[in-house]
Amino acid sequence: MPRPDRSYRTTAIILKRRDFGEADRLLTILTPEHGKQDVIAKGARKLTSHKMGHVELLTRADMLIHTGRELGVAAQAEMTLPLDRLREDLVRGAYAGYCAELVDKFVNAGFEDTRTLYRLTEATLIRINDVDDPRLSVRYFEVQLLLWAGFGPELSECVVGGEPIEPQDQVFSPGEGGVVCPQHAPRVLNTLSLPMLTLKTLRLMQRSRYEQVEAANIPQGPLDDSERILSSFIAHILEKRPLSAEFLRRIRRESAPG
Amino acid sequence: MSKAIPEPVTKLIESFSRLPGVGPKTASRLTYYLLRAPEETSLALADALRDLKANTRYCAVCYNITVEDPCPICADAQRDQRTVAVVEEPLDVLAIERTGAFKGVYHVLHGAISPMNGIGPDDLRIRELTKRVDKGIIAEVIIATNPGLEGDATAMYIQRELTGKGARMTRLARGLPVGSDIEYADSVTLTRALMGRGDV
């Protein structure tokens, strides 16, 4: 892909933020057309910096970026989507942090076209901020992120024998990357049970728009099962569990009523 | 690193490079400065580094860095031991002390909850804060974590842990800094400034 202009304007979601040097911040941003980038927000930690509140984690900002030899510099930034509830609710913040970590882990830095992923990430963060229960939107995000990254699990054919999957309970193999039929299941190690309703849920999330998935009113059981399957599959691909997953689990457990 | 550079020089460059905010070029510059500087400069630096680890510890009460335990602030009978400001880092204690406006004591967490970096509540001094509040002496806990996503998450977690323990919980006010322009303020800061407005 050709190198972009020396400066470009973009909208960006701030995925990660670290202190850098005396008063700067190093931001990892996801942009629609310039991929995932590390950029420096110079002086952003100074109280009087015009950029300070505009480069906050898990917000959307319009930025002017000067490209550099190694790192770009965010010369201007203006927050355009604050997503307040992610800061006011520990559970929502934990879900959003988990999604941001997944994007960071699955996307290589560089100038690739990330328009689809950008739209998905932005829409997911807005849903986590807005809806009563963000679990469905996070599951949908996981499924669509896996598809975008080329790791979409095979859900129509047995990944061992290749035959079409029959309408019955199956098993899922994170190592083989999809469904294994009962006939071939004994040949595969480390499988997870995959009830028929959960398989249908995963297929629906793979093939449909979010609004259609939401309208399907998926019961809690298949949703919990989908979480179990996707969590194991993601851990297998990344070769470890995302760091924020443990915190999310703990916060959810401690926030559960009773 | 090039074989043309002697090993002791390489080792020091690598050591400097591990420090936050110091890149390889700055590390090389510092190393070559020390090579050219009088011997006592290097020896004083080496002694200071050795002393730093040998003669400092955490205060058993507030977990600030100290030479004596408890630290001078916790041991000061003139300070209000019933009001505790909870801060992320020891440098935040210095910043609040510079104001001269706070006469209470501190509790240093040594970080903020940052799930993406693998820092959870158990990696901070939150359990120690809970035990401190459980003793029933503390009347007010001022949560003075940084006003960002991670500082806010830490504040919410602490609030949840300390709820029902009898201490009043407050958070530092958030709004516009002195010398800033409203025109350039972000919407979150401006909203909080409006919500926290006071009578004149």
Short mmCIF file of C-alpha atoms in Angstrom, two decimals:
data_model
loop_
_atom_site.label_atom_id
_atom_site.label_comp_id
_atom_site.label_asym_id
_atom_site.label_seq_id
_atom_site.Cartn_x
_atom_site.Cartn_y
_atom_site.Cartn_z
CA MET A 1 0.00 0.00 0.00
CA PRO A 2 1.43 3.44 -0.86
CA ARG A 3 2.61 5.63 2.00
CA PRO A 4 0.00 8.18 3.01
CA ASP A 5 0.49 11.94 2.84
CA ARG A 6 2.73 13.53 5.45
CA SER A 7 -0.39 14.75 7.27
CA TYR A 8 -3.90 13.40 7.26
CA ARG A 9 -7.16 14.01 9.05
CA THR A 10 -8.96 11.03 10.45
CA THR A 11 -11.51 9.97 12.95
CA ALA A 12 -10.08 7.52 15.48
CA ILE A 13 -10.99 5.36 18.45
CA ILE A 14 -8.38 5.44 21.20
CA LEU A 15 -7.68 1.83 22.13
CA LYS A 16 -4.65 2.20 24.38
CA ARG A 17 -2.88 5.05 26.13
CA ARG A 18 0.51 5.10 27.83
CA ASP A 19 2.55 7.89 29.37
CA PHE A 20 5.50 8.77 27.17
CA GLY A 21 8.48 11.00 27.98
CA GLU A 22 8.02 14.02 30.25
CA ALA A 23 4.45 15.04 29.44
CA ASP A 24 3.43 13.18 26.27
CA ARG A 25 1.02 10.32 25.71
CA LEU A 26 1.51 7.44 23.33
CA LEU A 27 -1.86 6.46 21.88
CA THR A 28 -2.83 3.33 19.99
CA ILE A 29 -5.68 4.37 17.72
CA LEU A 30 -7.95 2.53 15.29
CA THR A 31 -8.87 4.56 12.21
CA PRO A 32 -11.21 3.62 9.35
CA GLU A 33 -8.76 4.13 6.49
CA HIS A 34 -5.29 4.16 8.04
CA GLY A 35 -5.49 1.02 10.14
CA LYS A 36 -4.15 0.76 13.65
CA GLN A 37 -1.47 3.33 14.49
CA ASP A 38 0.67 4.41 17.42
CA VAL A 39 0.76 8.19 17.61
CA ILE A 40 2.20 10.64 20.12
CA ALA A 41 0.03 13.33 21.65
CA LYS A 42 2.72 15.82 22.64
CA GLY A 43 2.22 17.58 25.98
CA ALA A 44 -1.13 15.82 26.49
CA ARG A 45 -0.43 15.20 30.20
CA LYS A 46 -0.01 18.90 30.94
CA LEU A 47 -3.04 20.37 32.68
CA THR A 48 -3.24 23.26 30.24
CA SER A 49 -2.83 21.13 27.12
CA HIS A 50 -5.65 21.65 24.62
CA LYS A 51 -5.41 17.97 23.75
CA MET A 52 -5.61 16.60 27.30
CA GLY A 53 -9.30 15.74 27.57
CA HIS A 54 -9.62 14.95 23.88
CA VAL A 55 -7.34 11.91 23.84
CA GLU A 56 -9.09 9.88 26.51
CA LEU A 57 -9.16 6.09 26.38
CA LEU A 58 -12.17 4.50 24.61
CA THR A 59 -13.50 7.68 23.10
CA ARG A 60 -13.72 8.76 19.48
CA ALA A 61 -11.83 11.82 18.33
CA ASP A 62 -11.17 13.69 15.11
CA MET A 63 -7.42 14.01 14.69
CA LEU A 64 -4.84 15.68 12.48
CA ILE A 65 -1.87 13.36 12.32
CA HIS A 66 1.59 14.20 11.02
CA THR A 67 3.33 11.02 9.94
CA GLY A 68 6.87 10.54 11.19
CA ARG A 69 9.69 8.13 10.45
CA GLU A 70 8.69 5.90 13.35
CA LEU A 71 5.67 7.37 15.12
CA GLY A 72 2.98 9.74 13.96
CA VAL A 73 2.17 12.86 15.95
CA ALA A 74 -1.42 13.81 16.79
CA ALA A 75 -1.12 17.53 16.14
CA GLN A 76 -4.82 18.26 16.79
CA ALA A 77 -7.54 16.26 18.51
CA GLU A 78 -11.16 16.89 19.26
CA MET A 79 -13.31 14.36 21.08
CA THR A 80 -16.50 13.63 19.16
CA LEU A 81 -17.94 10.68 21.10
CA PRO A 82 -17.34 10.72 24.87
CA LEU A 83 -19.14 7.46 25.85
CA ASP A 84 -19.62 8.66 29.43
CA ARG A 85 -21.16 5.50 30.84
CA LEU A 86 -17.98 3.51 30.18
CA ARG A 87 -16.38 5.78 32.80
CA GLU A 88 -19.29 5.68 35.21
CA ASP A 89 -20.02 1.95 35.25
CA LEU A 90 -17.27 -0.54 36.13
CA VAL A 91 -18.88 -3.44 34.23
CA ARG A 92 -19.43 -1.44 31.03
CA GLY A 93 -15.87 -0.10 31.24
CA ALA A 94 -14.55 -3.66 31.67
CA TYR A 95 -16.50 -4.91 28.61
CA ALA A 96 -15.25 -1.98 26.51
CA GLY A 97 -11.67 -2.56 27.66
CA TYR A 98 -11.97 -6.23 26.70
CA CYS A 99 -13.15 -5.34 23.17
CA ALA A 100 -10.35 -2.77 22.78
CA GLU A 101 -7.79 -5.36 23.85
CA LEU A 102 -9.15 -7.84 21.27
CA VAL A 103 -8.86 -5.23 18.50
CA ASP A 104 -5.32 -4.43 19.62
CA LYS A 105 -4.35 -8.11 19.65
CA PHE A 106 -6.00 -9.10 16.36
CA VAL A 107 -4.98 -6.11 14.24
CA ASN A 108 -1.41 -5.56 13.10
CA ALA A 109 -0.11 -2.01 13.20
CA GLY A 110 0.06 -0.37 9.81
CA PHE A 111 -1.82 1.35 7.06
CA GLU A 112 -4.38 -1.31 6.20
CA ASP A 113 -8.01 -0.80 5.33
CA THR A 114 -9.94 -1.28 8.54
CA ARG A 115 -13.23 0.38 7.59
CA THR A 116 -15.38 -2.67 8.41
CA LEU A 117 -13.58 -3.31 11.68
CA TYR A 118 -13.74 0.38 12.60
CA ARG A 119 -17.51 0.45 12.07
CA LEU A 120 -17.91 -2.74 14.11
CA THR A 121 -15.74 -1.44 16.98
CA GLU A 122 -17.45 1.95 17.08
CA ALA A 123 -20.93 0.40 16.99
CA THR A 124 -19.97 -2.08 19.73
CA LEU A 125 -18.59 0.61 22.06
CA ILE A 126 -21.77 2.66 21.55
CA ARG A 127 -23.91 -0.40 22.36
CA ILE A 128 -21.86 -1.21 25.48
CA ASN A 129 -22.39 2.40 26.54
CA ASP A 130 -26.12 2.45 25.77
CA VAL A 131 -27.84 -0.93 26.16
CA ASP A 132 -28.99 -2.40 29.47
CA ASP A 133 -27.06 -5.66 29.07
CA PRO A 134 -23.99 -5.48 26.82
CA ARG A 135 -23.37 -9.25 26.66
CA LEU A 136 -25.07 -9.86 23.30
CA SER A 137 -23.22 -6.99 21.64
CA VAL A 138 -19.87 -8.28 22.94
CA ARG A 139 -20.56 -11.83 21.67
CA TYR A 140 -21.56 -10.40 18.28
CA PHE A 141 -18.37 -8.34 18.28
CA GLU A 142 -16.24 -11.43 19.00
CA VAL A 143 -17.85 -13.41 16.16
CA GLN A 144 -17.53 -10.57 13.64
CA LEU A 145 -13.95 -9.73 14.71
CA LEU A 146 -12.95 -13.38 14.18
CA LEU A 147 -14.53 -13.29 10.70
CA TRP A 148 -12.74 -10.01 9.85
CA ALA A 149 -9.40 -11.40 11.00
CA GLY A 150 -9.83 -14.59 8.96
CA PHE A 151 -10.41 -16.81 11.99
CA GLY A 152 -14.17 -17.27 11.58
CA PRO A 153 -14.99 -20.74 12.95
CA GLU A 154 -16.40 -23.34 10.54
CA LEU A 155 -19.99 -23.92 11.62
CA SER A 156 -21.59 -25.65 8.61
CA GLU A 157 -19.38 -28.67 7.99
CA CYS A 158 -17.49 -31.05 10.24
CA VAL A 159 -13.89 -29.77 10.30
CA VAL A 160 -12.60 -33.36 10.39
CA GLY A 161 -14.78 -35.26 7.91
CA GLY A 162 -16.18 -32.38 5.84
CA GLU A 163 -19.78 -33.64 5.93
CA PRO A 164 -22.64 -31.19 6.50
CA ILE A 165 -23.61 -30.70 10.13
CA GLU A 166 -26.90 -32.40 11.09
CA PRO A 167 -29.43 -30.67 13.38
CA GLN A 168 -28.24 -32.27 16.63
CA ASP A 169 -25.81 -31.53 19.48
CA GLN A 170 -22.17 -31.36 18.30
CA VAL A 171 -18.75 -30.59 19.76
CA PHE A 172 -16.47 -27.63 19.01
CA SER A 173 -12.73 -27.93 18.59
CA PRO A 174 -10.76 -24.70 19.17
CA GLY A 175 -7.67 -26.42 17.73
CA GLU A 176 -9.42 -27.52 14.52
CA GLY A 177 -11.28 -24.21 14.27
CA GLY A 178 -14.88 -25.34 14.12
CA VAL A 179 -17.59 -27.92 14.65
CA VAL A 180 -16.82 -31.63 14.83
CA CYS A 181 -19.70 -34.06 14.24
CA PRO A 182 -20.46 -36.75 16.87
CA GLN A 183 -19.03 -39.41 14.55
CA HIS A 184 -15.58 -37.78 14.36
CA ALA A 185 -15.58 -36.27 17.87
CA PRO A 186 -13.69 -39.20 19.50
CA ARG A 187 -10.72 -38.53 17.15
CA VAL A 188 -10.24 -34.93 18.35
CA LEU A 189 -8.71 -33.85 21.67
CA ASN A 190 -9.83 -30.91 23.82
CA THR A 191 -13.32 -30.43 22.45
CA LEU A 192 -16.17 -28.45 24.00
CA SER A 193 -19.80 -29.46 23.99
CA LEU A 194 -21.82 -27.48 21.45
CA PRO A 195 -25.59 -27.80 21.92
CA MET A 196 -27.69 -27.30 18.79
CA LEU A 197 -29.19 -24.01 19.99
CA THR A 198 -25.72 -22.59 20.64
CA LEU A 199 -24.57 -23.63 17.17
CA LYS A 200 -27.61 -21.85 15.69
CA THR A 201 -26.82 -18.76 17.79
CA LEU A 202 -23.22 -18.66 16.54
CA ARG A 203 -24.35 -19.13 12.93
CA LEU A 204 -26.91 -16.35 13.29
CA MET A 205 -24.24 -14.00 14.69
CA GLN A 206 -21.87 -14.91 11.86
CA ARG A 207 -24.38 -14.30 9.05
CA SER A 208 -26.66 -11.52 10.25
CA ARG A 209 -26.66 -7.86 11.07
CA TYR A 210 -26.72 -6.97 14.76
CA GLU A 211 -30.31 -5.73 14.60
CA GLN A 212 -31.45 -9.15 13.31
CA VAL A 213 -29.53 -10.94 16.08
CA GLU A 214 -31.05 -8.63 18.67
CA ALA A 215 -34.55 -9.21 17.28
CA ALA A 216 -34.10 -12.98 17.61
CA ASN A 217 -34.33 -12.71 21.44
CA ILE A 218 -31.71 -15.40 22.05
CA PRO A 219 -32.22 -17.13 25.42
CA GLN A 220 -29.53 -16.78 28.10
CA GLY A 221 -28.39 -20.44 27.92
CA PRO A 222 -27.13 -20.39 24.31
CA LEU A 223 -25.61 -16.95 24.93
CA ASP A 224 -23.64 -18.23 27.94
CA ASP A 225 -22.56 -21.26 25.91
CA SER A 226 -21.46 -19.00 23.05
CA GLU A 227 -19.33 -17.06 25.52
CA ARG A 228 -17.66 -20.28 26.71
CA ILE A 229 -16.94 -21.45 23.14
CA LEU A 230 -15.72 -18.08 21.85
CA SER A 231 -13.56 -17.47 24.91
CA SER A 232 -11.75 -20.81 24.43
CA PHE A 233 -11.40 -20.24 20.69
CA ILE A 234 -9.98 -16.72 21.13
CA ALA A 235 -7.56 -17.95 23.82
CA HIS A 236 -6.43 -20.70 21.42
CA ILE A 237 -5.79 -18.25 18.57
CA LEU A 238 -3.99 -15.70 20.76
CA GLU A 239 -2.21 -18.52 22.63
CA LYS A 240 -3.34 -16.95 25.91
CA ARG A 241 -6.44 -15.41 27.43
CA PRO A 242 -6.79 -11.66 26.92
CA LEU A 243 -5.51 -9.88 30.05
CA SER A 244 -8.75 -7.96 30.53
CA ALA A 245 -10.89 -11.13 30.39
CA GLU A 246 -10.01 -12.11 33.96
CA PHE A 247 -10.87 -8.64 35.29
CA LEU A 248 -14.15 -8.68 33.38
CA ARG A 249 -15.04 -12.08 34.82
CA ARG A 250 -14.24 -10.89 38.36
CA ILE A 251 -16.21 -7.66 38.06
CA ARG A 252 -19.22 -9.50 36.62
CA ARG A 253 -19.09 -12.09 39.40
CA GLU A 254 -18.86 -9.42 42.10
CA SER A 255 -21.62 -7.34 40.47
CA ALA A 256 -24.04 -10.25 40.13
CA PRO A 257 -27.11 -9.80 42.32
CA GLY A 258 -27.13 -11.87 45.51
CA MET B 1 25.00 -3.55 19.82
CA SER B 2 28.29 -3.01 17.93
CA LYS B 3 31.37 -4.89 19.11
CA ALA B 4 33.29 -1.59 18.79
CA ILE B 5 31.61 -0.44 22.00
CA PRO B 6 33.22 -1.82 25.19
CA GLU B 7 31.01 -4.11 27.24
CA PRO B 8 30.69 -1.87 30.36
CA VAL B 9 29.48 0.96 28.11
CA THR B 10 26.97 -1.32 26.38
CA LYS B 11 25.69 -2.56 29.75
CA LEU B 12 25.08 0.96 31.03
CA ILE B 13 23.34 2.01 27.79
CA GLU B 14 21.07 -1.01 28.08
CA SER B 15 20.37 -0.24 31.75
CA PHE B 16 19.41 3.36 30.97
CA SER B 17 17.25 2.19 28.05
CA ARG B 18 15.08 0.22 30.44
CA LEU B 19 14.02 3.39 32.27
CA PRO B 20 10.65 4.90 31.31
CA GLY B 21 10.90 7.71 28.77
CA VAL B 22 14.55 6.95 27.93
CA GLY B 23 15.20 5.75 24.39
CA PRO B 24 18.45 4.25 23.04
CA LYS B 25 19.79 7.63 21.87
CA THR B 26 19.22 9.33 25.22
CA ALA B 27 20.68 6.27 26.97
CA SER B 28 23.85 6.54 24.84
CA ARG B 29 24.08 10.29 25.47
CA LEU B 30 23.81 9.82 29.25
CA THR B 31 26.38 7.02 29.22
CA TYR B 32 28.95 9.01 27.23
CA TYR B 33 28.32 12.05 29.44
CA LEU B 34 29.20 9.93 32.49
CA LEU B 35 32.32 8.59 30.74
CA ARG B 36 33.58 12.12 30.23
CA ALA B 37 32.41 13.47 33.63
CA PRO B 38 34.71 13.48 36.71
CA GLU B 39 34.89 10.15 38.50
CA GLU B 40 33.08 11.47 41.58
CA THR B 41 29.97 12.23 39.47
CA SER B 42 29.68 8.58 38.41
CA LEU B 43 30.46 7.30 41.90
CA ALA B 44 27.88 9.62 43.47
CA LEU B 45 25.28 8.34 41.01
CA ALA B 46 26.22 4.73 41.77
CA ASP B 47 25.98 5.39 45.54
CA ALA B 48 22.62 7.12 45.14
CA LEU B 49 21.27 4.16 43.17
CA ARG B 50 22.53 1.68 45.77
CA ASP B 51 21.08 3.78 48.62
CA LEU B 52 17.75 4.02 46.82
CA LYS B 53 17.12 0.32 47.18
CA ALA B 54 19.02 -0.29 50.43
CA ASN B 55 17.56 2.56 52.50
CA THR B 56 14.00 2.96 51.31
CA ARG B 57 10.93 0.89 52.06
CA TYR B 58 7.16 1.17 52.01
CA CYS B 59 5.47 2.86 54.93
CA ALA B 60 3.49 0.12 56.67
CA VAL B 61 0.52 2.49 57.06
CA CYS B 62 0.18 4.42 53.79
CA TYR B 63 2.55 2.49 51.48
CA ASN B 64 4.36 5.65 50.39
CA ILE B 65 8.12 5.33 49.84
CA THR B 66 9.96 6.21 53.04
CA VAL B 67 13.24 5.91 54.91
CA GLU B 68 11.60 5.60 58.34
CA ASP B 69 8.58 3.45 59.02
CA PRO B 70 5.98 4.89 59.56
CA CYS B 71 6.69 7.75 57.17
CA PRO B 72 6.95 11.35 58.46
CA ILE B 73 3.39 12.16 57.28
CA CYS B 74 1.77 9.17 59.03
CA ALA B 75 3.87 9.82 62.17
CA ASP B 76 2.92 13.53 62.32
CA ALA B 77 0.48 13.99 65.21
CA GLN B 78 -0.52 17.41 63.84
CA ARG B 79 -2.09 15.85 60.75
CA ASP B 80 -5.69 14.73 60.59
CA GLN B 81 -5.42 10.94 60.78
CA ARG B 82 -9.16 10.59 60.14
CA THR B 83 -8.98 11.94 56.57
CA VAL B 84 -7.19 9.82 53.97
CA ALA B 85 -6.43 10.82 50.38
CA VAL B 86 -6.08 7.78 48.15
CA VAL B 87 -3.60 8.41 45.33
CA GLU B 88 -2.19 6.29 42.51
CA GLU B 89 1.52 7.07 42.86
CA PRO B 90 4.00 8.49 45.41
CA LEU B 91 4.49 11.49 43.07
CA ASP B 92 0.80 12.34 43.56
CA VAL B 93 1.52 12.74 47.30
CA LEU B 94 4.18 15.34 46.44
CA ALA B 95 1.77 17.16 44.12
CA ILE B 96 -0.92 17.40 46.83
CA GLU B 97 1.63 18.34 49.50
CA ARG B 98 2.83 21.21 47.30
CA THR B 99 -0.63 22.77 47.53
CA GLY B 100 -0.37 23.04 51.33
CA ALA B 101 -4.17 22.72 51.34
CA PHE B 102 -4.44 19.16 52.64
CA LYS B 103 -3.70 18.31 56.27
CA GLY B 104 -4.83 14.70 56.27
CA VAL B 105 -2.85 11.53 55.51
CA TYR B 106 -2.45 9.40 52.39
CA HIS B 107 -2.82 5.92 51.00
CA VAL B 108 -0.71 5.09 47.95
CA LEU B 109 -2.13 2.42 45.63
CA HIS B 110 0.96 2.13 43.39
CA GLY B 111 -0.99 2.18 40.15
CA ALA B 112 -4.50 2.10 38.79
CA ILE B 113 -6.70 -0.74 37.58
CA SER B 114 -5.72 -1.36 33.96
CA PRO B 115 -7.16 -4.66 32.73
CA MET B 116 -5.56 -4.34 29.28
CA ASN B 117 -2.15 -4.20 30.95
CA GLY B 118 -3.01 -7.05 33.31
CA ILE B 119 -3.23 -4.80 36.40
CA GLY B 120 -6.18 -5.84 38.54
CA PRO B 121 -7.32 -4.83 42.04
CA ASP B 122 -5.06 -7.45 43.66
CA ASP B 123 -1.98 -5.79 42.16
CA LEU B 124 -2.73 -2.55 44.01
CA ARG B 125 -2.82 -1.69 47.73
CA ILE B 126 -6.63 -1.78 47.82
CA ARG B 127 -6.87 -4.66 50.30
CA GLU B 128 -4.57 -2.72 52.67
CA LEU B 129 -6.84 0.33 52.32
CA THR B 130 -9.89 -1.79 53.19
CA LYS B 131 -8.14 -3.11 56.32
CA ARG B 132 -7.20 0.46 57.27
CA VAL B 133 -10.81 1.61 56.97
CA ASP B 134 -12.04 -1.50 58.83
CA LYS B 135 -10.22 -0.28 61.96
CA GLY B 136 -12.91 2.42 62.22
CA ILE B 137 -10.61 5.43 62.75
CA ILE B 138 -11.00 6.91 59.28
CA ALA B 139 -13.94 9.28 58.84
CA GLU B 140 -13.38 10.35 55.22
CA VAL B 141 -11.71 8.71 52.25
CA ILE B 142 -10.90 11.20 49.46
CA ILE B 143 -10.42 9.25 46.24
CA ALA B 144 -7.75 11.21 44.37
CA THR B 145 -7.08 8.89 41.46
CA ASN B 146 -6.44 10.39 38.01
CA PRO B 147 -9.59 11.48 36.14
CA GLY B 148 -9.27 9.05 33.23
CA LEU B 149 -10.86 5.68 32.40
CA GLU B 150 -8.37 3.73 34.54
CA GLY B 151 -8.45 6.19 37.45
CA ASP B 152 -12.25 6.25 37.31
CA ALA B 153 -12.40 2.42 37.27
CA THR B 154 -10.10 2.32 40.30
CA ALA B 155 -12.24 4.92 42.08
CA MET B 156 -15.44 2.96 41.38
CA TYR B 157 -13.85 -0.27 42.59
CA ILE B 158 -12.65 1.36 45.83
CA GLN B 159 -16.05 2.93 46.35
CA ARG B 160 -17.65 -0.49 46.00
CA GLU B 161 -15.18 -2.12 48.39
CA LEU B 162 -15.60 0.56 51.07
CA THR B 163 -19.34 1.07 50.87
CA GLY B 164 -21.01 0.29 54.18
CA LYS B 165 -17.82 0.59 56.24
CA GLY B 166 -18.86 3.86 57.86
CA ALA B 167 -16.39 6.23 56.23
CA ARG B 168 -17.59 9.12 54.08
CA MET B 169 -16.30 8.77 50.52
CA THR B 170 -15.50 11.76 48.34
CA ARG B 171 -13.79 12.26 45.00
CA LEU B 172 -11.61 15.18 43.92
CA ALA B 173 -13.65 17.74 41.97
CA ARG B 174 -13.31 17.55 38.20
CA GLY B 175 -13.56 20.46 35.84
CA LEU B 176 -11.56 23.14 34.11
CA PRO B 177 -7.92 23.69 35.11
CA VAL B 178 -6.69 27.20 35.95
CA GLY B 179 -5.33 28.92 32.84
CA SER B 180 -7.32 26.82 30.36
CA ASP B 181 -9.77 28.01 27.70
CA ILE B 182 -13.40 26.89 27.74
CA GLU B 183 -13.27 26.95 23.93
CA TYR B 184 -10.79 24.08 23.92
CA ALA B 185 -12.34 22.01 26.73
CA ASP B 186 -13.60 18.55 25.86
CA SER B 187 -17.26 17.75 26.44
CA VAL B 188 -16.63 15.39 29.40
CA THR B 189 -14.61 18.00 31.32
CA LEU B 190 -17.06 20.77 30.52
CA THR B 191 -20.06 18.64 31.54
CA ARG B 192 -18.38 17.79 34.85
CA ALA B 193 -17.44 21.42 35.40
CA LEU B 194 -21.08 22.41 34.88
CA MET B 195 -22.33 19.67 37.19
CA GLY B 196 -19.85 20.69 39.89
CA ARG B 197 -20.50 24.44 39.61
CA GLY B 198 -20.62 26.43 42.84
CA ASP B 199 -22.21 29.62 44.14
CA VAL B 200 -20.18 32.82 43.82
#
